[in-house]
């Protein structure tokens, strides 16, 4: 009887030990599983932290990308109207609505003496009417801007016609107007004129709400001197392109390196490329004043023609063997005076340098075409 009881106790003890062993194994399994989960979570956290450190936040370096990278703005397209693309302070040939008015006889304070906007701020304009013996030269000095800036912003072909009673617009800094062409973008224009500013700054200077521009729109290009076009009654002369089928490859006021002289300077004319042996025509009627070779290499073999109103036109990098006019010859508008070729041009292809001046002031030829 007693033996039986002891046997039962022994059996119960062995069963308990087995149960405890099973429980211990389960606990170990749970602990291992939890450990694996903790390790996995830690790995994910570390990975996310490393990813955030390496990835740039939006709007930091991307926003400061140079304008010489691929631009995001759309190219200019021909549209009938501005469609709200520009502010009133972006000048057309008319006086802007935001210009400050100076009545005739009023002496305006020089912009030099007023609080000027920063270089990248929107350009501001004011109106002024010449009085007495004032000229463009005296007004330019009074307002601390260049004569070329006044010529460009006011679309002047004939500086001699700007006399007392003429109203002009004066910007708060030096610059020129550029007329937008098909497929232009703000980035392309910035690169064309070798500006140090980005296209977004050019957009702000012109008071644009967005990057969209349209063909025929006039943009203010800071620190580039030029002359753009509206004719006065005092000038009855017209000029046409001396190379009608040519393509303008460099504009007046644009920095350009002459491959022949290796010198870099602002163009005082325009460069027009054409085909080999293309005819060069007189831009207007006049008298041949000079047929010569410029040994400095800046003009090569050239023809100079004098016109009414104090104008002179220059046709440079001509093929010397092709020139068909002589000094004192009378020429008609459109008359052939010579040709261009690769040999006569310092550039890679046949190229004409065409210049116009009036009374010693160099003008932008392209505005007459």
Short mmCIF file of C-alpha atoms in Angstrom, two decimals:
data_model
loop_
_atom_site.label_atom_id
_atom_site.label_comp_id
_atom_site.label_asym_id
_atom_site.label_seq_id
_atom_site.Cartn_x
_atom_site.Cartn_y
_atom_site.Cartn_z
CA UNK A 1 0.00 0.00 0.00
CA UNK A 2 2.68 2.41 0.97
CA UNK A 3 4.81 1.38 -1.97
CA UNK A 4 2.01 2.13 -4.35
CA UNK A 5 1.66 5.64 -2.95
CA UNK A 6 5.36 6.30 -3.33
CA UNK A 7 5.22 5.14 -6.92
CA UNK A 8 2.38 7.55 -7.60
CA UNK A 9 4.34 10.42 -6.11
CA UNK A 10 7.32 9.53 -8.21
CA UNK A 11 5.22 9.53 -11.38
CA UNK A 12 3.76 12.92 -10.52
CA UNK A 13 7.21 14.36 -9.94
CA UNK A 14 8.44 13.17 -13.31
CA UNK A 15 5.36 14.68 -15.02
CA UNK A 16 5.98 18.05 -13.37
CA UNK A 17 9.56 18.07 -14.53
CA UNK A 18 8.48 17.43 -18.11
CA UNK A 19 5.92 20.24 -17.92
CA UNK A 20 8.55 22.66 -16.60
CA UNK A 21 10.91 21.68 -19.42
CA UNK A 22 8.21 22.37 -22.02
CA UNK A 23 7.44 25.75 -20.39
CA UNK A 24 11.12 26.72 -20.40
CA UNK A 25 11.42 25.94 -24.09
CA UNK A 26 8.36 28.10 -24.86
CA UNK A 27 9.76 31.02 -22.87
CA UNK A 28 13.09 30.78 -24.70
CA UNK A 29 11.27 30.73 -28.05
CA UNK A 30 9.26 33.83 -27.12
CA UNK A 31 12.39 35.66 -25.96
CA UNK A 32 14.20 34.80 -29.20
CA UNK A 33 11.25 36.02 -31.24
CA UNK A 34 11.07 39.31 -29.33
CA UNK A 35 14.81 39.77 -29.75
CA UNK A 36 14.54 39.30 -33.51
CA UNK A 37 11.66 41.80 -33.66
CA UNK A 38 13.65 44.38 -31.66
CA UNK A 39 16.68 43.92 -33.93
CA UNK A 40 14.53 44.33 -37.05
CA UNK A 41 12.92 47.51 -35.70
CA UNK A 42 16.34 48.91 -34.78
CA UNK A 43 17.66 48.20 -38.28
CA UNK A 44 14.68 49.99 -39.85
CA UNK A 45 15.11 53.02 -37.58
CA UNK A 46 18.84 53.28 -38.37
CA UNK A 47 18.13 52.93 -42.12
CA UNK A 48 15.53 55.71 -42.05
CA UNK A 49 17.86 58.00 -40.11
CA UNK A 50 20.68 57.45 -42.60
CA UNK A 51 18.31 58.06 -45.52
CA UNK A 52 17.20 61.40 -44.08
CA UNK A 53 20.77 62.53 -43.56
CA UNK A 54 21.79 61.70 -47.14
CA UNK A 55 18.70 62.99 -48.98
CA UNK A 56 18.51 66.80 -49.54
CA UNK A 57 15.43 68.56 -48.30
CA UNK A 58 13.19 70.12 -50.90
CA UNK A 59 13.95 73.73 -51.83
CA UNK A 60 17.55 73.86 -50.58
CA UNK A 61 20.25 73.25 -53.17
CA UNK A 62 17.74 72.69 -55.95
CA UNK A 63 16.32 76.18 -55.58
CA UNK A 64 19.81 77.63 -55.91
CA UNK A 65 20.73 75.75 -59.07
CA UNK A 66 22.55 78.00 -61.54
CA UNK A 67 20.55 79.36 -64.46
CA UNK A 68 23.03 77.67 -66.78
CA UNK A 69 21.42 74.30 -65.97
CA UNK A 70 18.48 73.06 -67.97
CA UNK A 71 15.72 75.63 -67.29
CA UNK A 72 12.23 74.72 -66.23
CA UNK A 73 10.55 77.63 -67.98
CA UNK A 74 8.73 77.16 -71.25
CA UNK A 75 10.10 78.71 -74.47
CA UNK A 76 8.49 81.84 -75.86
CA UNK A 77 5.62 81.35 -78.23
CA UNK A 78 3.97 83.78 -80.61
CA UNK A 79 0.75 85.02 -79.02
CA UNK A 80 -1.45 87.96 -79.97
CA UNK A 81 -1.46 89.55 -76.54
CA UNK A 82 0.58 89.58 -73.36
CA UNK A 83 -2.14 87.65 -71.54
CA UNK A 84 -1.11 89.18 -68.25
CA UNK A 85 2.47 87.93 -68.43
CA UNK A 86 4.09 91.22 -67.51
CA UNK A 87 3.59 94.05 -65.06
CA UNK A 88 2.90 97.61 -66.19
CA UNK A 89 6.48 98.55 -65.29
CA UNK A 90 7.85 96.39 -68.11
CA UNK A 91 8.06 98.96 -70.88
CA UNK A 92 6.61 98.73 -74.31
CA UNK A 93 7.42 101.53 -76.77
CA UNK A 94 4.88 103.59 -74.79
CA UNK A 95 5.57 105.29 -71.47
CA UNK A 96 4.75 102.92 -68.57
CA UNK A 97 1.79 103.68 -66.36
CA UNK A 98 3.93 103.46 -63.23
CA UNK A 99 6.44 106.08 -64.33
CA UNK A 100 6.70 109.16 -62.14
CA UNK A 101 5.66 112.29 -64.03
CA UNK A 102 7.93 115.34 -64.30
CA UNK A 103 6.24 118.32 -65.93
CA UNK A 104 8.05 120.43 -68.50
CA UNK A 105 10.38 122.87 -66.81
CA UNK A 106 10.70 120.80 -63.64
CA UNK A 107 14.23 120.01 -62.51
CA UNK A 108 14.25 116.39 -61.47
CA UNK A 109 16.45 115.15 -58.66
CA UNK A 110 19.12 112.79 -59.85
CA UNK A 111 18.42 109.14 -59.18
CA UNK A 112 21.90 109.15 -57.73
CA UNK A 113 20.59 111.26 -54.84
CA UNK A 114 17.53 109.13 -54.13
CA UNK A 115 17.11 105.74 -52.56
CA UNK A 116 17.96 103.33 -55.37
CA UNK A 117 16.65 99.83 -55.53
CA UNK A 118 19.03 96.91 -55.21
CA UNK A 119 20.40 95.46 -58.43
CA UNK A 120 18.00 92.53 -58.44
CA UNK A 121 14.88 94.54 -57.54
CA UNK A 122 12.21 95.38 -60.11
CA UNK A 123 13.37 98.18 -62.38
CA UNK A 124 11.52 101.49 -61.90
CA UNK A 125 10.99 104.29 -64.41
CA UNK A 126 10.10 107.96 -64.34
CA UNK A 127 9.03 110.43 -67.03
CA UNK A 128 10.96 113.58 -67.88
CA UNK A 129 10.44 116.34 -70.46
CA UNK A 130 13.50 118.10 -71.84
CA UNK A 131 13.59 121.89 -71.53
CA UNK A 132 15.73 124.71 -72.86
CA UNK A 133 19.05 123.56 -74.24
CA UNK A 134 18.94 120.12 -72.63
CA UNK A 135 20.17 117.15 -74.65
CA UNK A 136 20.36 113.43 -74.10
CA UNK A 137 23.91 113.93 -72.84
CA UNK A 138 22.91 116.43 -70.15
CA UNK A 139 19.88 114.39 -69.08
CA UNK A 140 21.99 111.22 -68.89
CA UNK A 141 24.46 113.02 -66.64
CA UNK A 142 21.67 114.47 -64.49
CA UNK A 143 20.11 111.06 -63.85
CA UNK A 144 23.38 109.13 -63.64
CA UNK A 145 22.60 106.77 -66.53
CA UNK A 146 24.30 106.24 -69.88
CA UNK A 147 23.19 107.78 -73.16
CA UNK A 148 22.84 104.29 -74.62
CA UNK A 149 20.41 103.37 -71.84
CA UNK A 150 18.18 106.35 -72.69
CA UNK A 151 18.36 105.54 -76.40
CA UNK A 152 17.34 101.94 -75.79
CA UNK A 153 14.57 102.46 -73.25
CA UNK A 154 13.01 105.28 -75.28
CA UNK A 155 13.28 103.49 -78.63
CA UNK A 156 15.29 106.29 -80.26
CA UNK A 157 16.80 106.04 -83.74
CA UNK A 158 17.64 109.71 -84.13
CA UNK A 159 19.35 111.24 -81.06
CA UNK A 160 19.56 114.64 -82.79
CA UNK A 161 15.76 114.84 -82.76
CA UNK A 162 15.56 114.70 -78.95
CA UNK A 163 15.20 118.38 -78.08
CA UNK A 164 13.24 120.61 -75.69
CA UNK A 165 9.66 119.40 -75.36
CA UNK A 166 10.53 115.73 -75.93
CA UNK A 167 9.29 113.45 -73.15
CA UNK A 168 11.47 110.48 -72.30
CA UNK A 169 11.45 107.66 -69.77
CA UNK A 170 14.38 107.17 -67.40
CA UNK A 171 15.10 103.85 -65.63
CA UNK A 172 16.74 103.64 -62.21
CA UNK A 173 19.78 101.79 -63.60
CA UNK A 174 21.72 101.24 -66.80
CA UNK A 175 20.52 98.60 -69.22
CA UNK A 176 18.94 97.89 -72.57
CA UNK A 177 15.80 96.43 -74.06
CA UNK A 178 15.73 93.01 -75.66
CA UNK A 179 12.83 91.91 -77.85
CA UNK A 180 11.87 88.29 -77.18
CA UNK A 181 12.17 85.95 -80.16
CA UNK A 182 10.56 82.59 -80.87
CA UNK A 183 11.76 79.75 -78.60
CA UNK A 184 13.53 82.17 -76.24
CA UNK A 185 13.55 81.35 -72.54
CA UNK A 186 14.73 83.52 -69.67
CA UNK A 187 17.70 81.19 -69.15
CA UNK A 188 18.66 81.45 -72.82
CA UNK A 189 18.50 85.25 -72.68
CA UNK A 190 20.64 85.32 -69.52
CA UNK A 191 23.27 83.18 -71.25
CA UNK A 192 23.06 85.17 -74.48
CA UNK A 193 24.09 88.38 -72.70
CA UNK A 194 26.56 86.65 -70.34
CA UNK A 195 24.72 87.97 -67.29
CA UNK A 196 25.86 86.97 -63.83
CA UNK A 197 22.29 86.90 -62.54
CA UNK A 198 19.99 83.90 -62.86
CA UNK A 199 16.80 83.73 -64.91
CA UNK A 200 14.66 84.08 -61.78
CA UNK A 201 16.38 87.38 -60.98
CA UNK A 202 15.80 88.57 -64.55
CA UNK A 203 12.14 87.64 -64.07
CA UNK A 204 11.98 89.73 -60.87
CA UNK A 205 13.77 92.71 -62.45
CA UNK A 206 11.11 92.81 -65.17
CA UNK A 207 8.22 92.40 -62.73
CA UNK A 208 7.05 89.12 -64.26
CA UNK A 209 4.61 86.95 -62.30
CA UNK A 210 5.98 83.77 -63.85
CA UNK A 211 8.62 82.45 -66.21
CA UNK A 212 6.40 82.60 -69.30
CA UNK A 213 7.43 85.11 -71.97
CA UNK A 214 6.03 85.81 -75.44
CA UNK A 215 7.42 86.75 -78.84
CA UNK A 216 7.72 90.53 -79.25
CA UNK A 217 7.82 91.20 -75.51
CA UNK A 218 10.48 93.69 -74.41
CA UNK A 219 12.64 92.73 -71.44
CA UNK A 220 14.99 95.01 -69.53
CA UNK A 221 18.53 93.60 -69.61
CA UNK A 222 20.57 95.23 -66.81
CA UNK A 223 24.02 96.67 -67.45
CA UNK A 224 23.92 96.13 -71.20
CA UNK A 225 24.08 99.33 -73.25
CA UNK A 226 22.14 99.40 -76.48
CA UNK A 227 19.82 101.38 -78.63
CA UNK A 228 16.33 100.38 -79.65
CA UNK A 229 13.94 101.90 -81.97
CA UNK A 230 11.19 104.44 -82.50
CA UNK A 231 11.84 106.98 -85.23
CA UNK A 232 11.28 110.72 -84.89
CA UNK A 233 9.91 112.88 -87.67
CA UNK A 234 13.30 114.58 -88.03
CA UNK A 235 14.71 111.37 -89.46
CA UNK A 236 13.25 110.29 -92.78
CA UNK A 237 15.83 107.61 -93.55
CA UNK A 238 15.17 103.88 -93.42
CA UNK A 239 17.65 101.03 -93.27
CA UNK A 240 17.16 97.45 -94.38
CA UNK A 241 19.23 94.38 -93.63
CA UNK A 242 22.39 94.22 -95.75
CA UNK A 243 22.10 90.42 -95.68
CA UNK A 244 18.35 89.68 -95.92
CA UNK A 245 18.70 85.89 -95.74
CA UNK A 246 21.32 86.00 -93.00
CA UNK A 247 20.91 85.18 -89.34
CA UNK A 248 21.88 87.52 -86.49
CA UNK A 249 24.30 85.55 -84.30
CA UNK A 250 25.46 88.32 -81.95
CA UNK A 251 23.68 91.51 -80.91
CA UNK A 252 24.72 95.07 -80.21
CA UNK A 253 25.91 95.42 -76.62
CA UNK A 254 26.67 91.71 -76.35
CA UNK A 255 30.10 90.59 -75.13
CA UNK A 256 31.95 88.94 -78.00
CA UNK A 257 35.44 87.56 -78.57
CA UNK A 258 36.98 88.36 -81.96
CA UNK A 259 38.74 85.13 -83.01
CA UNK A 260 41.24 87.15 -85.03
CA UNK A 261 42.37 89.59 -82.34
CA UNK A 262 41.42 87.36 -79.36
CA UNK A 263 40.03 90.52 -77.76
CA UNK A 264 36.73 90.49 -75.89
CA UNK A 265 34.54 93.60 -76.10
CA UNK A 266 30.94 94.74 -76.29
CA UNK A 267 29.75 94.75 -79.88
CA UNK A 268 29.05 98.19 -81.36
CA UNK A 269 27.15 96.53 -84.21
CA UNK A 270 25.60 93.16 -85.02
CA UNK A 271 27.10 89.99 -86.46
CA UNK A 272 25.11 88.39 -89.29
CA UNK A 273 26.08 84.96 -90.60
CA UNK A 274 25.36 83.93 -94.18
CA UNK A 275 26.26 81.44 -96.87
CA UNK A 276 29.56 81.34 -98.74
CA UNK A 277 29.65 84.15 -101.31
CA UNK A 278 26.39 85.73 -100.09
CA UNK A 279 25.75 89.23 -101.46
CA UNK A 280 26.04 92.24 -99.16
CA UNK A 281 23.75 95.15 -100.07
CA UNK A 282 23.72 98.82 -99.12
CA UNK A 283 21.28 99.23 -96.22
CA UNK A 284 20.10 102.60 -97.58
CA UNK A 285 20.94 105.13 -100.28
CA UNK A 286 24.04 107.21 -99.75
CA UNK A 287 27.62 107.95 -100.76
CA UNK A 288 30.62 105.65 -100.33
CA UNK A 289 33.06 107.37 -97.98
CA UNK A 290 35.70 104.70 -97.47
CA UNK A 291 36.82 101.35 -98.88
CA UNK A 292 39.74 100.02 -96.86
CA UNK A 293 41.32 97.28 -94.80
CA UNK A 294 41.43 97.59 -91.02
CA UNK A 295 44.84 96.25 -90.01
CA UNK A 296 43.76 95.93 -86.36
CA UNK A 297 41.52 93.04 -87.36
CA UNK A 298 38.40 94.49 -85.78
CA UNK A 299 36.67 95.19 -89.10
CA UNK A 300 38.78 93.47 -91.75
CA UNK A 301 38.06 94.72 -95.27
CA UNK A 302 35.14 97.16 -95.00
CA UNK A 303 33.00 99.70 -96.82
CA UNK A 304 31.70 102.88 -95.16
CA UNK A 305 28.63 104.63 -96.59
CA UNK A 306 27.41 108.10 -95.56
CA UNK A 307 23.65 108.76 -95.41
CA UNK A 308 21.33 111.70 -94.78
CA UNK A 309 20.80 112.87 -91.22
CA UNK A 310 24.40 112.32 -90.13
CA UNK A 311 24.20 108.52 -90.38
CA UNK A 312 27.07 106.27 -91.44
CA UNK A 313 26.87 102.52 -92.06
CA UNK A 314 29.78 100.07 -91.97
CA UNK A 315 30.00 96.70 -93.75
CA UNK A 316 32.92 94.72 -92.30
CA UNK A 317 34.72 91.43 -93.09
CA UNK A 318 33.93 91.68 -96.81
CA UNK A 319 35.73 89.63 -99.42
CA UNK A 320 38.17 92.24 -100.80
CA UNK A 321 38.06 90.81 -104.34
CA UNK A 322 34.28 91.14 -104.44
CA UNK A 323 33.84 94.83 -103.53
CA UNK A 324 32.16 96.59 -106.46
CA UNK A 325 32.08 100.20 -105.22
CA UNK A 326 34.66 102.94 -104.82
CA UNK A 327 34.98 106.10 -102.74
CA UNK A 328 32.51 108.85 -103.82
CA UNK A 329 30.19 106.38 -105.58
CA UNK A 330 26.47 106.99 -105.13
CA UNK A 331 24.63 103.83 -104.09
CA UNK A 332 20.96 102.91 -103.92
CA UNK A 333 19.26 101.01 -101.11
CA UNK A 334 19.65 97.30 -101.77
CA UNK A 335 22.51 97.74 -104.26
CA UNK A 336 25.16 95.01 -104.07
CA UNK A 337 28.48 96.30 -102.75
CA UNK A 338 30.35 93.00 -102.16
CA UNK A 339 30.18 89.48 -100.71
CA UNK A 340 31.31 87.58 -97.62
CA UNK A 341 33.29 84.37 -97.36
CA UNK A 342 34.97 82.16 -94.79
CA UNK A 343 38.37 83.53 -95.81
CA UNK A 344 37.36 87.15 -95.24
CA UNK A 345 35.86 86.49 -91.80
CA UNK A 346 37.73 85.65 -88.59
CA UNK A 347 34.75 83.53 -87.55
CA UNK A 348 34.08 79.89 -88.40
CA UNK A 349 31.60 80.77 -91.14
CA UNK A 350 31.01 83.73 -93.51
CA UNK A 351 30.02 86.56 -91.16
CA UNK A 352 29.25 90.25 -91.66
CA UNK A 353 29.82 92.87 -88.97
CA UNK A 354 27.27 95.63 -89.65
CA UNK A 355 27.35 98.96 -87.79
CA UNK A 356 25.38 102.21 -87.86
CA UNK A 357 26.35 105.50 -86.22
CA UNK A 358 24.86 108.97 -86.09
CA UNK A 359 27.06 111.94 -85.24
CA UNK A 360 29.55 109.68 -83.50
CA UNK A 361 26.99 107.70 -81.46
CA UNK A 362 26.88 104.00 -82.27
CA UNK A 363 23.34 102.67 -82.76
CA UNK A 364 21.84 99.18 -82.82
CA UNK A 365 21.33 98.32 -86.51
CA UNK A 366 18.76 95.60 -85.86
CA UNK A 367 16.14 98.09 -84.69
CA UNK A 368 15.96 99.67 -88.15
CA UNK A 369 15.06 96.46 -89.97
#
